[in-house]
CSV table of C-alpha atoms in Angstrom, one decimal:
chain,number,residue,atom,x,y,z
V,644,LEU,CA,10.5,-37.1,-56.8
V,645,TRP,CA,8.6,-39.3,-54.3
V,646,ARG,CA,9.9,-39.5,-50.7
V,647,CYS,CA,8.7,-41.9,-48.0
V,648,GLN,CA,6.7,-40.1,-45.4
V,649,ARG,CA,7.6,-42.4,-42.5
V,650,ARG,CA,10.2,-40.3,-40.7
V,651,ASP,CA,9.5,-42.2,-37.5
V,652,LYS,CA,10.9,-45.3,-39.2
V,653,LYS,CA,13.9,-43.2,-40.5
V,654,CYS,CA,13.0,-44.3,-44.0
V,655,ARG,CA,15.0,-42.4,-46.6
V,656,ALA,CA,13.7,-44.2,-49.7
V,657,VAL,CA,13.2,-42.0,-52.7
V,658,VAL,CA,11.8,-42.7,-56.1
V,659,TYR,CA,12.5,-40.5,-59.1
V,660,THR,CA,9.8,-40.0,-61.8
V,661,ASP,CA,9.6,-37.9,-64.9
V,662,SER,CA,7.4,-34.8,-64.1
V,663,THR,CA,5.8,-34.7,-67.5
V,664,SER,CA,4.9,-38.4,-68.1
V,665,ALA,CA,5.1,-39.7,-64.5
V,666,SER,CA,7.2,-42.6,-65.7
V,667,TYR,CA,9.7,-44.3,-63.4
V,668,LEU,CA,13.3,-43.1,-63.7
V,669,GLY,CA,14.9,-44.9,-60.7
V,670,ASN,CA,15.5,-44.7,-57.0
V,671,ASN,CA,18.2,-43.9,-54.5
V,672,GLY,CA,19.1,-47.5,-53.8
V,673,ILE,CA,17.6,-47.6,-50.2
V,674,ASP,CA,15.4,-50.6,-49.6
V,675,HIS,CA,11.8,-49.6,-48.8
V,676,ASN,CA,10.8,-52.5,-46.6
V,677,HIS,CA,8.5,-51.3,-43.8
V,678,PRO,CA,4.8,-52.1,-43.8
V,679,THR,CA,2.2,-49.5,-44.7
V,680,ASP,CA,0.4,-47.8,-41.9
V,681,LEU,CA,-3.2,-48.5,-42.9
V,682,LEU,CA,-4.6,-46.1,-40.3
V,683,LEU,CA,-2.5,-43.3,-41.8
V,684,VAL,CA,-3.7,-44.2,-45.3
V,685,LYS,CA,-7.3,-44.2,-44.2
V,686,LYS,CA,-6.8,-40.8,-42.5
V,687,HIS,CA,-5.3,-39.3,-45.7
V,688,HIS,CA,-8.1,-40.7,-47.8
V,689,LEU,CA,-10.7,-39.3,-45.4
V,690,ILE,CA,-9.0,-35.8,-45.4
V,691,ASN,CA,-8.7,-35.8,-49.2
V,692,ASP,CA,-12.4,-36.9,-49.7
V,693,LEU,CA,-13.6,-34.2,-47.2
V,694,LYS,CA,-11.5,-31.5,-48.9
V,695,ARG,CA,-13.2,-32.2,-52.2
V,696,LYS,CA,-16.6,-32.4,-50.6
V,697,VAL,CA,-16.4,-29.0,-48.7
V,698,GLU,CA,-15.6,-27.1,-51.9
V,699,ASP,CA,-19.4,-27.1,-52.1
V,700,LEU,CA,-20.0,-24.3,-49.5
V,701,THR,CA,-23.3,-25.7,-48.5
V,702,VAL,CA,-21.7,-28.7,-46.8
V,703,ASN,CA,-21.8,-28.8,-43.0
V,704,VAL,CA,-18.2,-29.5,-42.1
V,705,PRO,CA,-18.7,-31.1,-38.7
V,706,ALA,CA,-21.5,-33.3,-39.9
V,707,ALA,CA,-19.4,-34.3,-43.0
V,708,VAL,CA,-16.4,-35.2,-40.8
V,709,ASP,CA,-18.6,-37.3,-38.4
V,710,GLN,CA,-20.2,-39.1,-41.3
V,711,GLY,CA,-16.8,-39.7,-43.0
V,712,ILE,CA,-15.4,-41.2,-39.8
V,713,ALA,CA,-18.4,-43.3,-39.3
V,714,ASN,CA,-18.2,-44.6,-42.9
V,715,LEU,CA,-14.6,-45.8,-42.2
V,716,GLY,CA,-16.0,-48.5,-39.9
V,717,LEU,CA,-13.1,-48.4,-37.5
V,718,ASP,CA,-13.3,-50.5,-34.3
V,719,ASN,CA,-12.7,-49.0,-30.9
V,720,GLU,CA,-9.0,-50.0,-30.6
V,721,VAL,CA,-8.2,-48.3,-33.9
V,722,MET,CA,-10.3,-45.2,-33.1
V,723,VAL,CA,-8.1,-44.5,-30.1
V,724,ASN,CA,-5.2,-43.8,-32.5
V,725,PHE,CA,-7.3,-41.9,-35.0
V,726,PRO,CA,-7.3,-38.0,-34.8
V,727,LEU,CA,-10.2,-36.4,-32.9
V,728,PRO,CA,-13.0,-35.2,-35.1
V,729,LYS,CA,-12.4,-31.7,-33.8
V,730,ALA,CA,-8.8,-31.8,-35.3
V,731,VAL,CA,-10.1,-33.1,-38.6
V,732,VAL,CA,-12.8,-30.4,-38.7
V,733,ARG,CA,-10.1,-27.7,-38.1
V,734,THR,CA,-8.0,-29.1,-41.0
V,735,ILE,CA,-11.0,-29.0,-43.3
V,736,TYR,CA,-12.0,-25.5,-42.3
V,737,ARG,CA,-8.4,-24.4,-43.0
V,738,HIS,CA,-8.6,-25.8,-46.4
V,739,ARG,CA,-12.0,-24.1,-47.0
V,740,ALA,CA,-10.5,-20.8,-45.9
V,741,ASN,CA,-7.8,-21.0,-48.5
V,742,MET,CA,-10.4,-21.0,-51.2
V,743,PHE,CA,-11.1,-17.3,-50.5
V,744,PRO,CA,-9.0,-14.2,-50.7
V,745,PRO,CA,-7.5,-12.9,-47.5
V,746,PHE,CA,-9.3,-10.3,-45.4
V,747,PRO,CA,-8.4,-6.7,-46.5
V,748,ASN,CA,-6.1,-4.7,-44.2
V,749,ASP,CA,-7.3,-1.3,-45.2
V,750,GLN,CA,-10.1,0.4,-47.2
V,751,THR,CA,-8.2,0.4,-50.5
V,752,PHE,CA,-8.8,-3.1,-51.9
V,753,GLU,CA,-10.3,-4.6,-54.9
V,754,ILE,CA,-13.5,-6.5,-54.4
V,755,PRO,CA,-13.2,-9.9,-56.2
V,756,LYS,CA,-15.8,-10.5,-58.9
V,757,GLN,CA,-17.2,-13.5,-57.2
V,758,PHE,CA,-18.3,-11.2,-54.3
V,759,SER,CA,-19.4,-8.3,-56.3
V,760,GLN,CA,-21.7,-9.9,-58.9
V,761,THR,CA,-24.8,-12.1,-58.7
V,762,LYS,CA,-25.1,-15.3,-60.6
V,763,ARG,CA,-26.7,-13.3,-63.4
V,764,ARG,CA,-23.6,-11.1,-63.5
V,765,GLU,CA,-25.4,-8.1,-62.1
V,766,SER,CA,-23.5,-5.8,-59.8
V,767,ILE,CA,-24.5,-6.0,-56.2
V,768,ILE,CA,-22.2,-3.2,-55.1
V,769,ILE,CA,-24.2,0.0,-54.5
V,770,TYR,CA,-21.3,2.2,-53.3
V,771,ASP,CA,-17.6,1.3,-53.6
V,772,GLY,CA,-15.7,4.3,-52.1
V,773,TYR,CA,-14.4,5.7,-48.9
V,774,LYS,CA,-13.6,9.1,-47.4
V,775,LYS,CA,-10.0,10.1,-46.8
């Protein structure tokens, strides 16, 4: 099921696809006739590229966002309608935060293996206990 994202145009176009083969099954009969918002497409491409890039934890997020926006080559009139780099950075940091388990709420939690072993699979936990 694919739905048009342009709610501001009140577009209710839907395309049905087979979830296993992604083949076209039909649509809901509503004419999908508004033009593509190229700025929105560029924004989504930038966000998706940055999300893939920041999975490498050594990437500096603000610098990557600034570089990504500069590489788009947008002129000043278009940049006025583009989200602020600060907002894009916040989105990318949120994505990066979802890569990790949540912070523990108490002292009885399991330490995930990725945080308790070195790359050589040696334990780095010296003491894992607490007093009641």
